[in-house]
Amino acid sequence: MTMIKIDQYFEPASWQKFTKLLKVARRLFLVVDLSRIETKYHEMVSLFPNAKLHYAMKASPAVEVIDLLANLGSNFDCASIYELDRVLGCGVEHLVSHMATPSKKAEHVKYAFEKGIDLYATDSEADLKNIAKHAPGSKIFVRILVQGSETAEWPLSRKFGCHPNMAIDLLVQARELGLVPYGISFHVGSQQKDVAAWDDALSKVKYMFDWMKNEEGIKLQMINLGGGFPTNYISEVNPIKVYAEEITSYLTDDYNDDDMPEIILEPGRSLVGGSGVLVSDVVLISRKSDTDLTRWVYTDVGLFQGLIETLGEAIKYPVYTPKMETSTSEGTVVLAGPTCDSTDIMYEEAGYQLPEELEIGDKIYWLTTGAYTNSYSSVEFNGFPPLEVVYID
Ligand SMILES: *Cc1c(COP(=O)(O)O)cnc(C)c1O
């Protein structure tokens, strides 16, 4: 793997904004540039003009991010009452949000319903009955299982969702239970590199829409296309524009203008990933034997301070150090975190290259760390405090 170039990730002016802050950093922290989230939001809205965006707030649940997106007009995808409280606490009651997780405690459904939430995801009979009891009359969408786990860098498609035939039964049962059978959702897996994953999922959805109308006389009204849109890590991905064009053409092939369902998108990673730079120090450089060609580079950030998505080396963050600008030779490194847990190794197989001139005390910048980092950071494993975040705009 060759070393990265900063201009693949940042316009010069935008990188300068970061570096001003990075130079004064004396501790581990994440810098989040809110203006980059704003740019991404506008891009997504303009590429999908007929869709409603529900920000999947688990990607970065900070008040700063919620306030920004709420002001831009975003809706929110809340997966727990805690996320719901966070959104409501930011004063965004007028925006639709829903409980996206198909497994919910009864008292949590009751609580959400009392707060005015009337749109729920489900994928099982027990959960559906739970919703019918505690959120009567609500709108229901059923999450189906779809393909895509091989081409998603962080697959999400196995835990939730059910077979389309079961989803049909649930939607029919929803009506019997006094709920509104409203639509279908899926998630093709996060950082999904294959645009065709949506095509596959949408063909299942189309079959279900037709079946429900013809066999049950139920006109479904909504398709939730989930998240999965990529951000800019090491491996190359298509621009979001390509995703938008392809998905729009799948939809217009399947539906006419006058029967086009309401479309919901739930982007998380693609909106916020590119906004973050994690600033870490090199704590130790060592080798496992005198002849070992690989250096072990230990940093003060690891899986427990926000880099959990490096598990299995799934997400490969661009790693940058200023010495790359002047380095004359580079070598392979293992990158490891600061704790005693041997899981706390970010990259061993990936073959990251860093300058031979790298020294203890140098800074390492982890680019594209705006998504799924601070919310995953542990509270005090080995005594390390949670990841601090600084917001700039
Ligand atoms: C996590 C999640 C998302 C966001 O996915 P990204 O790949 O980060 O865009 C969207 N919808 C649901 C239901 C999720 O669980």
Coordinates of N, CA and C in Angstrom, one line a residue, residues 82-233:
Y82 N -32.8 7.1 23.6 CA -31.8 8.0 24.0 C -31.4 8.9 22.9
E83 N -31.4 8.3 21.7 CA -31.1 9.1 20.5 C -32.3 10.1 20.3
L84 N -33.5 9.5 20.5 CA -34.7 10.4 20.4 C -34.7 11.6 21.3
D85 N -34.3 11.3 22.6 CA -34.2 12.4 23.6 C -33.2 13.4 23.1
R86 N -32.1 12.9 22.6 CA -31.0 13.9 22.1 C -31.6 14.8 21.0
V87 N -32.3 14.2 20.1 CA -32.9 15.0 19.0 C -33.9 16.0 19.5
L88 N -34.8 15.5 20.4 CA -35.9 16.3 20.9 C -35.2 17.4 21.7
G89 N -34.2 17.1 22.5 CA -33.5 18.1 23.3 C -32.9 19.2 22.5
C90 N -32.6 18.9 21.2 CA -32.1 19.9 20.3 C -33.2 20.8 19.7
G91 N -34.4 20.5 20.1 CA -35.6 21.3 19.7 C -36.0 21.0 18.3
V92 N -35.9 19.8 17.8 CA -36.3 19.5 16.5 C -37.6 18.6 16.4
E93 N -38.5 18.9 17.3 CA -39.8 18.2 17.3 C -40.6 18.2 16.0
H94 N -40.4 19.3 15.3 CA -41.3 19.4 14.1 C -40.8 18.4 13.0
L95 N -39.6 17.8 13.2 CA -39.1 16.9 12.1 C -39.4 15.5 12.4
V96 N -39.8 14.7 11.4 CA -40.1 13.3 11.6 C -38.9 12.5 12.0
S97 N -39.1 11.7 13.0 CA -38.0 10.7 13.3 C -38.7 9.4 13.6
H98 N -38.0 8.4 13.5 CA -38.6 7.1 13.8 C -37.7 6.1 14.5
M99 N -38.2 5.1 15.1 CA -37.4 4.1 15.8 C -37.0 3.0 14.8
A100 N -35.8 3.1 14.3 CA -35.4 2.3 13.2 C -35.0 0.9 13.6
T101 N -34.8 0.6 14.8 CA -34.3 -0.7 15.2 C -35.5 -1.7 15.3
P102 N -35.4 -2.8 14.7 CA -36.6 -3.7 14.8 C -36.7 -4.5 16.1
S103 N -35.8 -4.2 17.1 CA -36.0 -4.8 18.4 C -36.1 -3.7 19.5
K104 N -37.3 -3.6 20.1 CA -37.5 -2.5 21.0 C -38.2 -2.9 22.2
K105 N -37.8 -2.4 23.4 CA -38.5 -2.7 24.6 C -39.9 -2.1 24.6
A106 N -40.9 -2.7 25.2 CA -42.2 -2.2 25.2 C -42.3 -0.8 25.8
E107 N -41.6 -0.6 26.9 CA -41.7 0.8 27.5 C -41.0 1.8 26.6
H108 N -40.1 1.4 25.8 CA -39.5 2.4 24.9 C -40.4 2.8 23.7
V109 N -41.1 1.8 23.2 CA -42.1 2.1 22.2 C -43.2 3.1 22.8
K110 N -43.6 2.8 24.0 CA -44.6 3.6 24.6 C -44.1 5.0 24.8
Y111 N -42.9 5.1 25.2 CA -42.2 6.5 25.4 C -42.2 7.2 24.1
A112 N -41.7 6.5 23.0 CA -41.6 7.2 21.7 C -42.9 7.7 21.2
F113 N -43.9 6.8 21.4 CA -45.3 7.1 21.0 C -45.8 8.4 21.7
E114 N -45.5 8.4 23.0 CA -45.9 9.6 23.8 C -45.3 10.9 23.3
K115 N -44.1 10.7 22.7 CA -43.3 11.8 22.2 C -43.7 12.2 20.8
G116 N -44.7 11.4 20.3 CA -45.2 11.8 18.9 C -44.7 11.0 17.8
I117 N -43.9 10.0 18.0 CA -43.3 9.2 16.9 C -44.4 8.2 16.4
D118 N -44.7 8.3 15.1 CA -45.7 7.4 14.6 C -45.3 6.6 13.4
L119 N -44.0 6.4 13.2 CA -43.4 5.7 12.1 C -42.4 4.7 12.7
Y120 N -42.6 3.4 12.5 CA -41.8 2.4 13.1 C -41.3 1.3 12.1
A121 N -40.1 0.9 12.4 CA -39.5 -0.3 11.6 C -39.8 -1.5 12.4
T122 N -40.0 -2.6 11.7 CA -40.1 -3.9 12.3 C -39.6 -5.0 11.4
D123 N -39.4 -6.2 12.0 CA -39.1 -7.4 11.1 C -39.5 -8.7 11.8
S124 N -40.4 -8.6 12.8 CA -40.9 -9.8 13.4 C -42.3 -9.6 14.0
E125 N -43.0 -10.7 14.2 CA -44.3 -10.7 14.7 C -44.4 -10.1 16.1
A126 N -43.5 -10.6 17.0 CA -43.5 -10.1 18.4 C -43.3 -8.6 18.5
D127 N -42.4 -8.1 17.7 CA -42.2 -6.7 17.7 C -43.4 -5.9 17.1
L128 N -44.0 -6.5 16.1 CA -45.1 -5.8 15.5 C -46.3 -5.7 16.5
K129 N -46.5 -6.8 17.3 CA -47.6 -6.8 18.3 C -47.2 -5.7 19.4
N130 N -46.0 -5.7 19.7 CA -45.5 -4.7 20.7 C -45.8 -3.3 20.2
I131 N -45.6 -3.0 18.9 CA -45.9 -1.7 18.4 C -47.4 -1.4 18.4
A132 N -48.2 -2.5 18.0 CA -49.6 -2.3 17.9 C -50.2 -2.0 19.3
K133 N -49.6 -2.6 20.3 CA -50.1 -2.4 21.7 C -49.7 -1.0 22.2
H134 N -48.5 -0.6 22.0 CA -48.0 0.6 22.6 C -47.9 1.9 21.7
A135 N -48.1 1.7 20.4 CA -48.1 2.8 19.5 C -49.2 2.6 18.5
P136 N -50.5 2.5 19.0 CA -51.6 2.1 18.2 C -51.8 3.1 17.0
G137 N -52.1 2.5 15.8 CA -52.4 3.3 14.7 C -51.2 3.8 13.9
S138 N -50.0 3.5 14.4 CA -48.8 4.0 13.8 C -48.5 3.4 12.4
K139 N -47.7 4.1 11.6 CA -47.2 3.6 10.3 C -46.1 2.6 10.5
I140 N -46.2 1.5 9.7 CA -45.2 0.5 9.9 C -44.4 0.3 8.6
F141 N -43.1 0.1 8.7 CA -42.4 -0.4 7.5 C -41.6 -1.6 8.0
V142 N -41.5 -2.6 7.1 CA -40.8 -3.8 7.4 C -39.4 -3.8 6.7
R143 N -38.5 -4.2 7.5 CA -37.1 -4.3 7.0 C -36.9 -5.7 6.4
I144 N -36.4 -5.7 5.1 CA -36.1 -7.0 4.5 C -34.6 -7.3 4.5
L145 N -34.3 -8.6 4.4 CA -32.9 -9.0 4.2 C -32.5 -8.8 2.8
V146 N -31.4 -8.3 2.5 CA -30.9 -8.1 1.2 C -29.4 -8.6 1.1
Q147 N -29.0 -8.7 -0.2 CA -27.6 -9.0 -0.5 C -26.7 -7.8 -0.3
G148 N -25.4 -8.0 -0.2 CA -24.5 -6.9 -0.2 C -23.4 -7.0 0.7
S149 N -23.4 -8.1 1.6 CA -22.4 -8.1 2.6 C -21.0 -8.3 2.1
E150 N -20.8 -8.9 0.9 CA -19.5 -9.1 0.4 C -18.8 -7.9 -0.1
T151 N -19.7 -6.9 -0.6 CA -19.1 -5.7 -1.2 C -19.2 -4.5 -0.2
A152 N -19.8 -4.7 1.0 CA -19.8 -3.6 2.0 C -18.6 -3.8 2.9
E153 N -17.9 -2.7 3.2 CA -16.7 -2.8 4.0 C -17.2 -3.0 5.5
W154 N -18.4 -2.6 5.9 CA -18.8 -2.8 7.2 C -20.3 -3.3 7.1
P155 N -20.4 -4.6 6.9 CA -21.7 -5.2 6.6 C -22.7 -5.0 7.8
L156 N -23.9 -4.7 7.4 CA -25.0 -4.5 8.5 C -26.2 -5.3 8.2
S157 N -26.1 -6.1 7.1 CA -27.3 -6.7 6.6 C -27.8 -8.0 7.2
R158 N -27.1 -8.5 8.2 CA -27.5 -9.8 8.7 C -28.3 -9.8 9.9
K159 N -28.1 -8.8 10.8 CA -28.7 -8.9 12.1 C -30.2 -8.6 12.1
F160 N -30.6 -7.6 11.3 CA -32.0 -7.2 11.2 C -32.5 -7.4 9.8
G161 N -33.8 -7.6 9.7 CA -34.4 -7.8 8.4 C -35.0 -9.2 8.3
C162 N -36.0 -9.4 7.5 CA -36.6 -10.7 7.4 C -36.8 -11.0 5.9
H163 N -37.1 -12.3 5.6 CA -37.4 -12.7 4.2 C -38.6 -11.9 3.7
P164 N -38.5 -11.5 2.4 CA -39.7 -10.8 1.8 C -41.0 -11.4 2.0
N165 N -41.1 -12.8 2.0 CA -42.4 -13.4 2.2 C -42.9 -13.2 3.6
M166 N -42.0 -13.2 4.6 CA -42.4 -12.9 6.0 C -42.8 -11.4 6.1
A167 N -42.1 -10.6 5.4 CA -42.4 -9.1 5.4 C -43.8 -8.9 4.9
I168 N -44.2 -9.6 3.9 CA -45.5 -9.5 3.4 C -46.5 -9.9 4.4
D169 N -46.3 -11.0 5.1 CA -47.2 -11.4 6.1 C -47.3 -10.4 7.2
L170 N -46.2 -9.8 7.6 CA -46.2 -8.8 8.7 C -47.0 -7.6 8.3
L171 N -46.8 -7.2 7.0 CA -47.6 -6.0 6.6 C -49.1 -6.2 6.6
V172 N -49.5 -7.5 6.2 CA -50.9 -7.8 6.2 C -51.4 -7.8 7.6
Q173 N -50.6 -8.4 8.5 CA -50.9 -8.5 9.9 C -51.0 -7.1 10.6
A174 N -50.1 -6.2 10.1 CA -50.1 -4.9 10.6 C -51.5 -4.2 10.5
R175 N -52.1 -4.5 9.3 CA -53.4 -3.9 9.0 C -54.4 -4.5 10.0
E176 N -54.3 -5.8 10.2 CA -55.3 -6.5 11.1 C -55.1 -6.0 12.5
L177 N -53.9 -5.5 12.8 CA -53.7 -5.0 14.2 C -54.0 -3.5 14.3
G178 N -54.6 -3.0 13.3 CA -54.9 -1.5 13.4 C -53.8 -0.6 13.1
L179 N -52.7 -1.1 12.6 CA -51.6 -0.3 12.2 C -51.7 0.0 10.7
V180 N -50.9 1.0 10.2 CA -50.9 1.3 8.8 C -49.7 0.6 8.1
P181 N -49.9 -0.3 7.2 CA -48.8 -0.9 6.5 C -48.3 0.1 5.5
Y182 N -47.1 0.6 5.8 CA -46.7 1.9 5.1 C -45.6 1.7 4.0
G183 N -44.7 0.8 4.4 CA -43.6 0.7 3.4 C -42.6 -0.4 3.7
I184 N -41.5 -0.4 3.0 CA -40.4 -1.4 3.1 C -39.1 -0.7 3.2
S185 N -38.2 -1.3 4.1 CA -36.9 -0.7 4.2 C -35.8 -1.8 4.1
F186 N -34.6 -1.4 3.8 CA -33.5 -2.4 3.8 C -32.2 -1.6 4.0
H187 N -31.1 -2.3 4.3 CA -29.8 -1.6 4.4 C -28.8 -2.6 3.7
V188 N -28.2 -2.1 2.7 CA -27.3 -2.9 1.8 C -25.9 -3.1 2.4
G189 N -25.7 -2.6 3.6 CA -24.4 -2.7 4.3 C -23.7 -1.4 4.2
S190 N -22.9 -1.1 5.2 CA -22.3 0.3 5.2 C -21.0 0.3 4.4
Q191 N -20.7 1.5 3.8 CA -19.6 1.6 2.9 C -19.8 0.6 1.8
Q192 N -20.9 0.6 1.2 CA -21.3 -0.3 0.1 C -20.6 0.1 -1.2
K193 N -19.7 -0.7 -1.7 CA -19.0 -0.3 -2.9 C -19.7 -0.7 -4.2
D194 N -20.7 -1.6 -4.1 CA -21.4 -2.0 -5.3 C -22.7 -1.4 -5.4
V195 N -22.9 -0.4 -6.4 CA -24.1 0.3 -6.5 C -25.3 -0.7 -6.8
A196 N -24.9 -1.8 -7.5 CA -26.0 -2.8 -7.9 C -26.7 -3.4 -6.7
A197 N -26.1 -3.3 -5.5 CA -26.7 -3.8 -4.3 C -28.1 -3.2 -4.1
W198 N -28.3 -2.0 -4.5 CA -29.6 -1.3 -4.4 C -30.6 -1.9 -5.5
D199 N -30.0 -2.2 -6.6 CA -30.9 -2.8 -7.7 C -31.5 -4.1 -7.2
D200 N -30.6 -4.9 -6.7 CA -31.1 -6.2 -6.2 C -32.2 -6.0 -5.1
A201 N -31.9 -5.1 -4.2 CA -32.9 -4.9 -3.1 C -34.2 -4.3 -3.7
L202 N -34.1 -3.4 -4.6 CA -35.3 -2.7 -5.1 C -36.1 -3.7 -6.0
S203 N -35.5 -4.7 -6.6 CA -36.3 -5.6 -7.3 C -37.2 -6.4 -6.3
K204 N -36.6 -6.8 -5.2 CA -37.4 -7.4 -4.2 C -38.6 -6.5 -3.7
V205 N -38.3 -5.3 -3.5 CA -39.3 -4.3 -3.1 C -40.4 -4.2 -4.1
K206 N -40.0 -4.1 -5.3 CA -41.1 -4.0 -6.4 C -42.0 -5.2 -6.4
Y207 N -41.4 -6.4 -6.3 CA -42.2 -7.6 -6.2 C -43.2 -7.5 -5.0
M208 N -42.7 -7.0 -3.9 CA -43.6 -6.9 -2.7 C -44.7 -5.8 -2.9
F209 N -44.3 -4.7 -3.5 CA -45.3 -3.6 -3.8 C -46.5 -4.2 -4.6
D210 N -46.1 -4.9 -5.7 CA -47.1 -5.5 -6.6 C -47.9 -6.5 -5.9
W211 N -47.3 -7.4 -5.2 CA -48.0 -8.5 -4.5 C -49.0 -7.9 -3.5
M212 N -48.6 -6.9 -2.7 CA -49.5 -6.3 -1.7 C -50.7 -5.7 -2.4
K213 N -50.5 -5.0 -3.5 CA -51.6 -4.3 -4.2 C -52.5 -5.3 -4.8
N214 N -52.0 -6.3 -5.5 CA -52.8 -7.2 -6.3 C -53.5 -8.3 -5.4
E215 N -52.8 -8.8 -4.4 CA -53.3 -9.9 -3.6 C -54.0 -9.4 -2.3
E216 N -53.6 -8.3 -1.8 CA -54.1 -7.9 -0.5 C -54.8 -6.5 -0.6
G217 N -54.8 -5.9 -1.7 CA -55.4 -4.6 -1.9 C -54.8 -3.5 -1.0
I218 N -53.5 -3.7 -0.7 CA -52.9 -2.7 0.2 C -51.9 -1.9 -0.7
K219 N -52.0 -0.6 -0.7 CA -51.1 0.2 -1.5 C -50.0 0.7 -0.6
L220 N -48.8 0.1 -0.7 CA -47.7 0.6 0.1 C -47.2 2.0 -0.4
Q221 N -46.7 2.8 0.5 CA -46.4 4.2 0.1 C -45.0 4.6 0.2
M222 N -44.2 3.8 0.8 CA -42.8 4.3 1.1 C -41.7 3.2 0.9
I223 N -40.6 3.7 0.4 CA -39.4 2.8 0.3 C -38.3 3.5 1.1
N224 N -37.7 2.8 2.0 CA -36.6 3.4 2.8 C -35.3 2.7 2.3
L225 N -34.5 3.4 1.6 CA -33.3 2.9 0.9 C -32.1 2.7 1.9
G226 N -32.3 3.1 3.1 CA -31.3 2.9 4.1 C -30.1 3.8 3.9
G227 N -29.0 3.4 4.5 CA -27.7 4.1 4.3 C -26.8 3.3 3.4
G228 N -25.5 3.3 3.7 CA -24.6 2.5 2.9 C -23.8 3.2 1.9
F229 N -24.1 4.5 1.7 CA -23.4 5.3 0.8 C -22.0 5.6 1.3
P230 N -21.0 5.5 0.4 CA -19.6 5.5 0.9 C -19.0 6.9 1.2
T231 N -18.0 6.9 2.0 CA -17.1 8.0 2.2 C -15.7 7.7 1.7
N232 N -14.8 8.6 1.8 CA -13.5 8.5 1.2 C -12.4 7.9 2.0
Y233 N -12.3 6.6 2.1 CA -11.2 5.9 2.8 C -10.1 5.6 1.8

